[in-house]
Tab-separated table of N, CA and C in Angstrom:
chain	number	residue	atom	x	y	z
A	15	MET	N	-44.835	-30.948	-2.171
A	15	MET	CA	-44.298	-29.813	-2.841
A	15	MET	C	-42.843	-29.847	-2.886
A	16	PRO	N	-42.282	-29.876	-3.891
A	16	PRO	CA	-40.626	-30.108	-4.157
A	16	PRO	C	-39.937	-29.136	-3.463
A	17	ARG	N	-38.798	-29.275	-2.775
A	17	ARG	CA	-37.846	-28.269	-2.156
A	17	ARG	C	-37.037	-27.858	-3.515
A	18	ARG	N	-36.802	-26.517	-3.319
A	18	ARG	CA	-35.968	-25.868	-4.081
A	18	ARG	C	-34.434	-26.036	-3.781
A	19	PRO	N	-33.579	-26.467	-4.450
A	19	PRO	CA	-32.351	-26.797	-3.917
A	19	PRO	C	-31.685	-25.426	-3.284
A	20	PRO	N	-30.950	-25.406	-2.310
A	20	PRO	CA	-30.373	-24.226	-1.728
A	20	PRO	C	-29.280	-23.437	-2.874
A	21	SER	N	-29.362	-22.384	-2.939
A	21	SER	CA	-28.418	-21.565	-3.820
A	21	SER	C	-26.821	-21.232	-3.140
A	22	ARG	N	-26.106	-21.773	-3.771
A	22	ARG	CA	-24.719	-21.701	-3.223
A	22	ARG	C	-24.286	-20.072	-3.318
A	23	ARG	N	-24.938	-19.598	-4.155
A	23	ARG	CA	-24.549	-17.978	-4.615
A	23	ARG	C	-24.894	-16.950	-3.519
A	24	ILE	N	-24.010	-16.532	-2.972
A	24	ILE	CA	-24.537	-15.407	-1.874
A	24	ILE	C	-24.240	-14.189	-2.362
A	25	LEU	N	-22.968	-13.860	-3.494
A	25	LEU	CA	-22.771	-12.554	-3.880
A	25	LEU	C	-23.110	-12.529	-5.005
A	26	SER	N	-23.510	-11.165	-5.751
A	26	SER	CA	-23.738	-11.026	-7.198
A	26	SER	C	-22.366	-10.892	-7.854
A	27	PRO	N	-22.359	-11.363	-9.167
A	27	PRO	CA	-21.086	-11.379	-9.861
A	27	PRO	C	-20.054	-9.744	-9.591
A	28	ALA	N	-20.840	-8.915	-9.822
A	28	ALA	CA	-19.979	-7.713	-9.385
A	28	ALA	C	-19.183	-7.558	-7.930
A	29	SER	N	-20.257	-8.059	-6.865
A	29	SER	CA	-19.656	-8.177	-5.657
A	29	SER	C	-18.400	-9.079	-5.721
A	30	ARG	N	-18.664	-10.047	-6.372
A	30	ARG	CA	-17.759	-11.107	-6.089
A	30	ARG	C	-16.332	-10.661	-6.827
A	31	ARG	N	-16.458	-9.821	-7.930
A	31	ARG	CA	-15.218	-9.523	-8.219
A	31	ARG	C	-14.439	-8.302	-7.546
A	32	VAL	N	-15.301	-7.553	-6.818
A	32	VAL	CA	-14.858	-6.742	-5.890
A	32	VAL	C	-13.944	-7.434	-4.677
A	33	VAL	N	-14.614	-8.499	-4.267
A	33	VAL	CA	-14.167	-9.187	-3.255
A	33	VAL	C	-12.898	-9.946	-3.442
A	34	ALA	N	-12.906	-10.511	-4.781
A	34	ALA	CA	-11.817	-11.278	-5.198
A	34	ALA	C	-10.471	-10.290	-5.617
A	35	GLY	N	-10.726	-9.099	-6.135
A	35	GLY	CA	-9.848	-7.848	-6.201
A	35	GLY	C	-8.994	-7.595	-4.917
A	36	LEU	N	-9.903	-7.474	-3.626
A	36	LEU	CA	-9.537	-7.098	-2.538
A	36	LEU	C	-8.711	-8.354	-1.817
A	37	LEU	N	-9.111	-9.618	-2.007
A	37	LEU	CA	-8.348	-10.468	-1.428
A	37	LEU	C	-7.173	-10.653	-2.102
A	38	ILE	N	-6.777	-10.585	-3.563
A	38	ILE	CA	-5.512	-10.622	-4.306
A	38	ILE	C	-4.652	-9.658	-3.902
A	39	ALA	N	-5.332	-8.397	-3.590
A	39	ALA	CA	-4.493	-7.253	-3.334
A	39	ALA	C	-3.988	-7.172	-2.160
A	40	ALA	N	-4.731	-7.757	-1.111
A	40	ALA	CA	-4.227	-7.886	0.252
A	40	ALA	C	-3.328	-9.187	0.562
A	41	GLY	N	-3.280	-10.254	-0.232
A	41	GLY	CA	-2.585	-11.111	-0.254
A	41	GLY	C	-1.212	-10.968	-0.992
A	42	ILE	N	-1.385	-9.927	-2.001
A	42	ILE	CA	0.073	-9.680	-2.630
A	42	ILE	C	0.742	-8.625	-1.560
A	43	LEU	N	0.048	-7.786	-0.751
A	43	LEU	CA	0.664	-6.743	0.012
A	43	LEU	C	1.420	-7.461	1.167
A	44	LEU	N	0.494	-8.594	1.700
A	44	LEU	CA	1.049	-9.337	2.725
A	44	LEU	C	2.455	-9.968	2.365
A	45	PHE	N	2.277	-10.594	1.112
A	45	PHE	CA	3.596	-11.410	0.726
A	45	PHE	C	4.633	-10.390	0.461
A	46	LEU	N	4.625	-9.086	-0.006
A	46	LEU	CA	5.567	-8.180	-0.074
A	46	LEU	C	6.120	-7.605	0.982
A	47	GLY	N	5.116	-7.441	2.139
A	47	GLY	CA	5.770	-7.268	3.555
A	47	GLY	C	6.586	-8.127	3.916
A	48	GLU	N	6.185	-9.406	3.987
A	48	GLU	CA	7.004	-10.489	4.471
A	48	GLU	C	8.139	-10.593	3.570
A	49	LEU	N	8.333	-10.278	2.374
A	49	LEU	CA	9.672	-10.290	1.853
A	49	LEU	C	10.521	-9.468	2.256
A	50	LEU	N	9.907	-8.198	2.545
A	50	LEU	CA	10.673	-6.992	3.192
A	50	LEU	C	10.987	-7.576	4.509
A	51	ARG	N	10.307	-7.943	5.379
A	51	ARG	CA	10.807	-8.721	6.761
A	51	ARG	C	12.009	-9.582	6.546
A	52	LEU	N	11.876	-10.614	5.623
A	52	LEU	CA	12.953	-11.662	5.151
A	52	LEU	C	14.022	-10.933	4.831
A	53	TYR	N	14.214	-10.068	3.889
A	53	TYR	CA	15.258	-9.193	3.834
A	53	TYR	C	15.746	-8.391	5.070
A	54	VAL	N	14.971	-7.880	5.804
A	54	VAL	CA	15.835	-7.305	6.997
A	54	VAL	C	16.192	-8.482	7.850
A	55	LEU	N	15.542	-9.284	8.022
A	55	LEU	CA	16.053	-10.832	8.815
A	55	LEU	C	17.269	-11.330	8.355
A	56	LEU	N	17.588	-11.224	7.017
A	56	LEU	CA	18.825	-11.968	6.420
A	56	LEU	C	19.806	-10.818	6.581
A	57	TYR	N	19.459	-9.526	6.386
A	57	TYR	CA	20.606	-8.385	6.799
A	57	TYR	C	20.861	-8.572	8.158
A	58	ASP	N	20.199	-8.711	9.250
A	58	ASP	CA	20.565	-8.653	10.272
A	58	ASP	C	21.372	-9.949	10.692
A	59	TRP	N	21.161	-10.972	10.067
A	59	TRP	CA	21.827	-12.190	10.296
A	59	TRP	C	23.132	-12.043	9.671
A	60	ARG	N	23.409	-11.391	8.686
A	60	ARG	CA	24.743	-10.894	7.866
A	60	ARG	C	25.617	-10.004	8.940
A	61	ALA	N	24.813	-9.139	9.658
A	61	ALA	CA	25.305	-8.252	10.345
A	61	ALA	C	25.911	-8.925	11.733
A	62	LEU	N	24.841	-9.393	12.380
A	62	LEU	CA	25.121	-9.913	13.563
A	62	LEU	C	25.795	-11.544	13.457
A	63	GLY	N	25.485	-12.229	12.633
A	63	GLY	CA	25.955	-13.712	12.491
A	63	GLY	C	24.816	-14.662	13.281
A	64	VAL	N	23.666	-14.187	13.827
A	64	VAL	CA	22.700	-14.945	14.355
A	64	VAL	C	21.274	-14.974	13.645
A	65	LEU	N	20.642	-16.023	13.757
A	65	LEU	CA	19.723	-16.202	12.824
A	65	LEU	C	18.574	-16.902	13.784
A	66	GLY	N	17.629	-16.499	14.456
A	66	GLY	CA	16.642	-17.293	15.125
A	66	GLY	C	15.489	-18.166	14.271
A	67	ALA	N	15.139	-19.192	14.893
A	67	ALA	CA	14.146	-20.038	14.105
A	67	ALA	C	12.967	-19.330	14.200
A	68	ARG	N	12.382	-18.918	15.395
A	68	ARG	CA	10.812	-18.281	15.504
A	68	ARG	C	10.677	-17.183	14.377
A	69	PRO	N	11.613	-16.189	14.541
A	69	PRO	CA	11.301	-15.132	13.504
A	69	PRO	C	11.622	-15.671	11.831
A	70	LEU	N	12.247	-16.509	11.651
A	70	LEU	CA	12.195	-17.306	10.141
A	70	LEU	C	10.979	-18.207	10.032
A	71	ALA	N	10.506	-18.813	11.091
A	71	ALA	CA	9.432	-19.386	10.994
A	71	ALA	C	8.261	-18.418	10.829
A	72	ALA	N	8.023	-17.295	11.458
A	72	ALA	CA	7.002	-16.465	11.347
A	72	ALA	C	6.981	-15.689	10.057
A	73	VAL	N	8.201	-15.460	9.394
A	73	VAL	CA	8.164	-15.033	8.147
A	73	VAL	C	7.729	-15.755	7.183
A	74	LEU	N	8.151	-17.252	7.205
A	74	LEU	CA	7.487	-18.268	6.255
A	74	LEU	C	6.043	-18.625	6.566
A	75	LEU	N	5.489	-18.333	7.408
A	75	LEU	CA	4.090	-18.391	7.540
A	75	LEU	C	3.361	-17.317	7.266
A	76	GLY	N	4.082	-16.256	7.213
A	76	GLY	CA	3.551	-14.953	6.527
A	76	GLY	C	3.466	-15.100	5.310
A	77	LEU	N	4.711	-15.394	4.532
A	77	LEU	CA	4.709	-15.771	3.132
A	77	LEU	C	3.459	-16.591	2.401
A	78	GLY	N	3.300	-17.836	3.490
A	78	GLY	CA	2.295	-18.890	2.998
A	78	GLY	C	0.967	-18.227	3.098
A	79	ALA	N	0.505	-17.422	4.061
A	79	ALA	CA	-0.533	-16.628	4.492
A	79	ALA	C	-1.046	-15.826	3.078
A	80	GLY	N	0.221	-14.925	2.912
A	80	GLY	CA	-0.125	-14.112	1.632
A	80	GLY	C	-0.432	-14.866	0.463
A	81	VAL	N	0.251	-15.927	-0.032
A	81	VAL	CA	0.063	-17.019	-1.022
A	81	VAL	C	-1.561	-17.542	-0.977
A	82	LEU	N	-2.094	-17.933	0.267
A	82	LEU	CA	-3.282	-18.473	0.188
A	82	LEU	C	-4.360	-17.357	0.231
A	83	THR	N	-4.077	-16.440	0.643
A	83	THR	CA	-5.177	-15.123	0.450
A	83	THR	C	-5.123	-14.951	-0.642
A	84	SER	N	-4.278	-14.794	-1.563
A	84	SER	CA	-4.259	-14.487	-3.088
A	84	SER	C	-5.036	-15.688	-3.593
A	85	TYR	N	-4.697	-16.844	-3.261
A	85	TYR	CA	-5.182	-18.019	-4.177
A	85	TYR	C	-6.678	-17.934	-4.009
A	86	ALA	N	-6.971	-17.650	-2.624
A	86	ALA	CA	-8.289	-17.665	-2.097
A	86	ALA	C	-9.467	-16.456	-3.007
A	87	GLY	N	-8.585	-15.385	-3.374
A	87	GLY	CA	-8.920	-14.370	-4.123
A	87	GLY	C	-9.356	-14.760	-5.492
A	88	TRP	N	-8.353	-15.590	-6.168
A	88	TRP	CA	-8.577	-15.726	-7.447
A	88	TRP	C	-9.675	-16.976	-7.678
A	89	ARG	N	-9.853	-17.886	-6.592
A	89	ARG	CA	-10.913	-18.697	-6.555
A	89	ARG	C	-12.292	-18.101	-6.624
A	90	VAL	N	-12.452	-17.387	-5.553
A	90	VAL	CA	-13.461	-16.368	-5.714
A	90	VAL	C	-13.886	-15.720	-7.000
A	91	GLY	N	-12.750	-14.980	-7.551
A	91	GLY	CA	-12.996	-14.453	-8.781
A	91	GLY	C	-13.275	-15.580	-10.246
A	92	THR	N	-13.003	-16.697	-9.875
A	92	THR	CA	-12.949	-17.563	-11.129
A	92	THR	C	-14.234	-18.527	-10.819
A	93	SER	N	-14.800	-18.389	-9.776
A	93	SER	CA	-16.117	-19.437	-9.550
A	93	SER	C	-17.310	-18.791	-10.267
A	94	ARG	N	-17.989	-19.532	-10.685
A	94	ARG	CA	-19.285	-19.187	-11.495
A	94	ARG	C	-20.510	-19.738	-10.817
């Protein structure tokens, strides 16, 4: 008896669109929040004259996470 190949589709198309929209929205909100953190960090740097490497690295990682989250949502939404 031949085996049926396993299906890679877990979500229905409507559910996939909802998940994609939520991931994209979460990524955009995360990115905007990190941009706000970067603005505050740079404002403090101008006021105090001190910029720590750890807070700057955390902001850059957060920006990258926001972009990757939005990209994952875009990929989920465009997969067929």
